[in-house]
Amino acid sequence: MKQREEFYMMNVDDSIKVLESSVNGLSDEAVEKRLLEYGKNELKEKESVPTWKIFLESFKDPMVIILIIAAIIQIATGSIMESLIIFLVLILNAILGTVQTKKAESSINSLKQMSVPNAKVLRNGVKLTISSTEVVPGDIILLEAGDYVPADGRLIEAESLKVVEGMLTGESEPSEKNTDIIDGECTVGDRRNMVYSTSMVVNGRATYLCTKTGMNTEIGKIADLLDNTEAKQTPLQSNIEKFSKKLGIAIVAICIFIFAIEVFRAFTHGGHQNIKEVVLSSFMFAVAIAVAAIPEALSSIVTIVLSAGTKTMSKKNSIIRKLPAVETLGSTSVICTDKTGTLTMNKMTAVEYYTYPNESMESNSKTASKKVEEADKLDSIEFEKLDSEIMLNFAAALCNDSIISDEGKEIGDPTEIALTVFADKRGYITERVREKYKRLQEIPFDSDRKLMSTVHNINGKNIMITKGAPDILISRCNNILIGDKMLSMTPDKEKAIRDENEGYSNKALRVLAFGYREIEEGVSINIDCEDNFVFIGLIAMIDPPREEVIHAVHKAKLAGIKPIMITGDHKTTAVAIAREIGIFEDGDIAYTGNELDNISDNELDRELEKISVYARVSPQNKIRIVSAWQKKNKVTAMTGDGVNDAPALKNADIGIAMGSGTEVAKDASAMVLMDDNFASIIDAVEVGRTVYSNIKKSITYLFSGNLGAIISILFAVFADWSNPYTALQLIFINMVNDSLPAIALGMENPEEGIMNIPPREKNEGLLGGGTLQAILSRGIFVGIAAIVAQYIGMKISNEMGVAMAFTTLLLSRTLQTFACRSDFRNSFAIGFFSNKFVIYAVLVCLGLLGVVMIPAIRPIFAIPAAYSIREFGISLLIAVISVICMEITKAIRRKK
């Protein structure tokens, strides 16, 4: 059995013996030894990757390596301008990637910042305040309300202790603590006799024995998980990497093939040519092919399109920390979401209440939202005439420690705040009621009694009002308030009340019962007074679902996305909420963390698609759930806000942190949800799908144009024509002319019905989904257009053939922007002017061609002086015909 499990299953004396400590704390000598043995109470930090290494890693891409080789060769042969342009683009891409990476995870730093600066300890029987980093196992530590827990430990004494452990457990409610031994293994959230580092005390005080420090604490184990969890490649990153390798190999093979043909042809046709000149000329021709084939600006264009997606998402309350996450959202198949605050409002709310009905009424259970009565004249109310509803409002306001300030700030336990709001909304303004009926005595709530009592003088009588667990309080009621009459409690009445309570519990509502009794003047109350009550009523509360979540869940399911609830709350509560919002349906299964620990990976794999709710889960459980879906090749998103969520956020394909969450969770995530709303995730998925669709449009545009250039070059090789393009012409088209239309295509609006189709498969290639067919068909038309233009120009001269091939290639590639706006519909069907960026991009590209035609610049681009408006008109006509052919092909595909 692990030592950490032993402590919560051991009594206090045995725990102290195991750690060789005492109730008076450690000696100075023991502290020094333990500091050497265990180290300081702090989290270790992993070394970050140097900036220079990140920058250099940008040049590992196969296509980038080919371009670098091509640029070096051009420098060696005197083509300085072309090589400088290539190097400039590559360096800009590397800088973009480095800047983005340096913004990434600093999760361990955030965890370190959460450490508590000071701790109160007993050493040598003396109370000391020390740095929390100096705490060692065996220390006796003192806690009171407002303190952060500096290290993990076993409680020795606990008085009305409540600790917020949500950062570790995901549970929204403060955990009530005691010193009782726990029989059997249980999760962190159920270890009521333990406290954990970074938790916060919200009520009571305690003394505890430190059992674990530093990286051995629960928070330390999460930090270690986070440190050793590798971030996943996004589908787009993976696809581009695979595609780059394949394209690089293909380009090298084509270049070698063309180089060999050129050399062979030169020697068979050229007789006694200089071998060096032949080889160099043939080699440069092969380099030109490489330049033509590689979309040099692809990386920059993808980055720009993703950045545009981040701006759109920011308007929908989603802040993207890692650019590729925009695209990953679009392929999401599973969303593992927290309950509290994401699916629910993260605000405990009284939704129903019950007072025993009059004989004429079958039930007196009512919704709690309606304001039924104003209590402006408290002085006029006589105690004997207080009916059950008024008394229930008084009880909610008076037996309550929470405060809501004039500015709306809520201070206190979430359940008590809900009671304050309940009373306020019904006209019994808590502040005024408390001012009128001041608290005279009290017995604070504790987890053993499960009751809280306060005494007030109401119209001359000392009244003790008590609230607590229904099972306990109902059993102590001898009488019952029905209307304004007090009657004896009978078995039938008690059964009716218990049935009502059970009905609330079945709906996962948290229920408090209220009762009162008179106290004689001068009597000091104690726990023995908590008996012989008059039953007032019940108030049922829940953290209600957000209104917009039900529609969002429905929208997600229509889009083929499975939403799954993962929460630290109890299974019954989780299932009730999940069923209400549509996540949990008939035939679905719910698992707790302990149940999950007791099944094998094979069993989980079999049941996985049926499980819609996971309750009381640990950080390791979350990682296992995410990994199980990833093994099924599903793109998995994970939401979270606490420290306990960070490893799973990092392990998921896309981690989504809450804006109200910890810095640790935000640092481990790819996206931050500013409004903590599940509906915003679905909106972001729609943006993600649109971004991916637009990236594919840009890729289709770039590769079809490049394919057209390669087709025309290969044709020239086999037809024994001159090379139709110079290297500078190809670089100009690839890096300057093509960039603007490709970026403009990335700004397209969502395609119709984009959220009514299933997410694409994770292993679907970059050219899947009809993209390859579109590239091939459009590339062929562009290539044919350039070939025809060169043929017409060659009738005048080889130079004119090159000029017309270049002009036609540029025009057809520019005008195909309209065809690339959709793989199935034409530009008029989707709205010719719906994307103004496309219009601007095409006009700018035509303007650039006009600049190239300036007489002083023509020689740079190998355009002869004889090139006139006639040749331009022919090139334009051929380019327009090629685009019309593309649209006809789309129409044929659409009919199929």
mmCIF file of N, CA, C and O in Angstrom, residues 19 83 102 104 158 231 329 337 339 344 364 469 477 494 518 578 594 682 723 776 783 807 818 865:
data_model
loop_
_atom_site.group_PDB
_atom_site.id
_atom_site.type_symbol
_atom_site.label_atom_id
_atom_site.label_comp_id
_atom_site.label_asym_id
_atom_site.label_seq_id
_atom_site.Cartn_x
_atom_site.Cartn_y
_atom_site.Cartn_z
ATOM 1 N N LEU A 19 6.045 9.333 10.876
ATOM 2 C CA LEU A 19 6.907 10.443 10.453
ATOM 3 C C LEU A 19 7.878 10.886 11.549
ATOM 4 O O LEU A 19 8.550 11.908 11.404
ATOM 5 N N SER A 83 18.056 34.165 -55.052
ATOM 6 C CA SER A 83 18.405 33.498 -53.793
ATOM 7 C C SER A 83 18.075 34.369 -52.586
ATOM 8 O O SER A 83 17.612 33.875 -51.555
ATOM 9 N N LYS A 102 7.487 30.769 -28.462
ATOM 10 C CA LYS A 102 7.943 31.382 -27.219
ATOM 11 C C LYS A 102 6.791 31.887 -26.356
ATOM 12 O O LYS A 102 6.963 32.166 -25.177
ATOM 13 N N ALA A 104 4.347 30.010 -25.739
ATOM 14 C CA ALA A 104 3.718 28.772 -25.277
ATOM 15 C C ALA A 104 3.886 28.541 -23.782
ATOM 16 O O ALA A 104 4.162 29.467 -23.021
ATOM 17 N N ALA A 158 -9.603 19.646 13.829
ATOM 18 C CA ALA A 158 -10.351 20.415 12.829
ATOM 19 C C ALA A 158 -11.637 20.925 13.451
ATOM 20 O O ALA A 158 -12.446 20.140 13.959
ATOM 21 N N ALA A 231 2.947 17.636 -25.789
ATOM 22 C CA ALA A 231 1.883 18.287 -26.543
ATOM 23 C C ALA A 231 1.698 17.545 -27.868
ATOM 24 O O ALA A 231 2.659 17.122 -28.500
ATOM 25 N N LEU A 329 -9.853 22.712 -33.906
ATOM 26 C CA LEU A 329 -11.251 22.785 -33.474
ATOM 27 C C LEU A 329 -12.202 22.282 -34.549
ATOM 28 O O LEU A 329 -13.206 21.636 -34.268
ATOM 29 N N THR A 337 -15.953 18.064 -21.452
ATOM 30 C CA THR A 337 -16.173 19.359 -20.818
ATOM 31 C C THR A 337 -16.460 19.232 -19.332
ATOM 32 O O THR A 337 -17.112 18.281 -18.887
ATOM 33 N N LYS A 339 -18.291 20.396 -15.857
ATOM 34 C CA LYS A 339 -19.681 20.780 -15.618
ATOM 35 C C LYS A 339 -19.782 22.192 -15.059
ATOM 36 O O LYS A 339 -20.422 23.063 -15.652
ATOM 37 N N THR A 344 -22.857 24.753 -16.567
ATOM 38 C CA THR A 344 -23.748 25.383 -15.588
ATOM 39 C C THR A 344 -23.292 26.819 -15.316
ATOM 40 O O THR A 344 -22.262 27.262 -15.815
ATOM 41 N N ASN A 364 -47.314 21.666 -1.851
ATOM 42 C CA ASN A 364 -46.955 23.071 -1.672
ATOM 43 C C ASN A 364 -45.507 23.308 -2.083
ATOM 44 O O ASN A 364 -44.806 24.106 -1.496
ATOM 45 N N ALA A 469 -29.186 19.279 7.339
ATOM 46 C CA ALA A 469 -29.537 18.125 6.512
ATOM 47 C C ALA A 469 -30.961 17.688 6.824
ATOM 48 O O ALA A 469 -31.312 17.510 8.000
ATOM 49 N N CYS A 477 -38.103 17.144 14.661
ATOM 50 C CA CYS A 477 -39.273 18.043 14.680
ATOM 51 C C CYS A 477 -40.466 17.348 15.338
ATOM 52 O O CYS A 477 -40.912 16.279 14.880
ATOM 53 N N GLU A 494 -44.749 13.509 8.365
ATOM 54 C CA GLU A 494 -43.301 13.308 8.218
ATOM 55 C C GLU A 494 -42.994 12.567 6.917
ATOM 56 O O GLU A 494 -42.030 12.898 6.210
ATOM 57 N N GLU A 518 -38.731 28.017 20.445
ATOM 58 C CA GLU A 518 -38.545 29.138 21.376
ATOM 59 C C GLU A 518 -37.481 28.795 22.406
ATOM 60 O O GLU A 518 -37.340 27.638 22.806
ATOM 61 N N ALA A 578 -26.521 16.379 -16.869
ATOM 62 C CA ALA A 578 -26.217 15.902 -18.226
ATOM 63 C C ALA A 578 -27.481 15.482 -18.963
ATOM 64 O O ALA A 578 -27.625 15.726 -20.167
ATOM 65 N N ASN A 594 -13.327 6.006 -9.336
ATOM 66 C CA ASN A 594 -12.984 4.703 -8.757
ATOM 67 C C ASN A 594 -13.410 3.558 -9.662
ATOM 68 O O ASN A 594 -12.685 2.577 -9.838
ATOM 69 N N ILE A 682 -18.791 25.628 -29.260
ATOM 70 C CA ILE A 682 -19.430 25.183 -30.505
ATOM 71 C C ILE A 682 -19.321 26.272 -31.571
ATOM 72 O O ILE A 682 -19.105 25.978 -32.757
ATOM 73 N N ASN A 723 12.888 26.395 -72.214
ATOM 74 C CA ASN A 723 12.252 26.495 -70.894
ATOM 75 C C ASN A 723 11.252 27.651 -70.922
ATOM 76 O O ASN A 723 11.619 28.787 -71.226
ATOM 77 N N LEU A 776 -5.793 18.654 -59.441
ATOM 78 C CA LEU A 776 -5.431 18.028 -60.715
ATOM 79 C C LEU A 776 -6.161 18.676 -61.891
ATOM 80 O O LEU A 776 -5.546 19.032 -62.907
ATOM 81 N N GLY A 783 -1.990 24.452 -66.952
ATOM 82 C CA GLY A 783 -0.864 23.984 -67.749
ATOM 83 C C GLY A 783 -1.143 24.053 -69.237
ATOM 84 O O GLY A 783 -0.298 24.515 -70.033
ATOM 85 N N THR A 807 2.973 35.288 -68.993
ATOM 86 C CA THR A 807 1.784 36.134 -68.816
ATOM 87 C C THR A 807 0.533 35.292 -68.642
ATOM 88 O O THR A 807 -0.310 35.567 -67.772
ATOM 89 N N PHE A 818 -11.278 32.902 -58.375
ATOM 90 C CA PHE A 818 -12.750 32.830 -58.333
ATOM 91 C C PHE A 818 -13.228 31.382 -58.303
ATOM 92 O O PHE A 818 -14.174 31.034 -57.598
ATOM 93 N N ALA A 865 10.584 43.649 -76.101
ATOM 94 C CA ALA A 865 9.946 44.924 -76.439
ATOM 95 C C ALA A 865 8.790 44.726 -77.419
ATOM 96 O O ALA A 865 7.836 45.515 -77.448
#
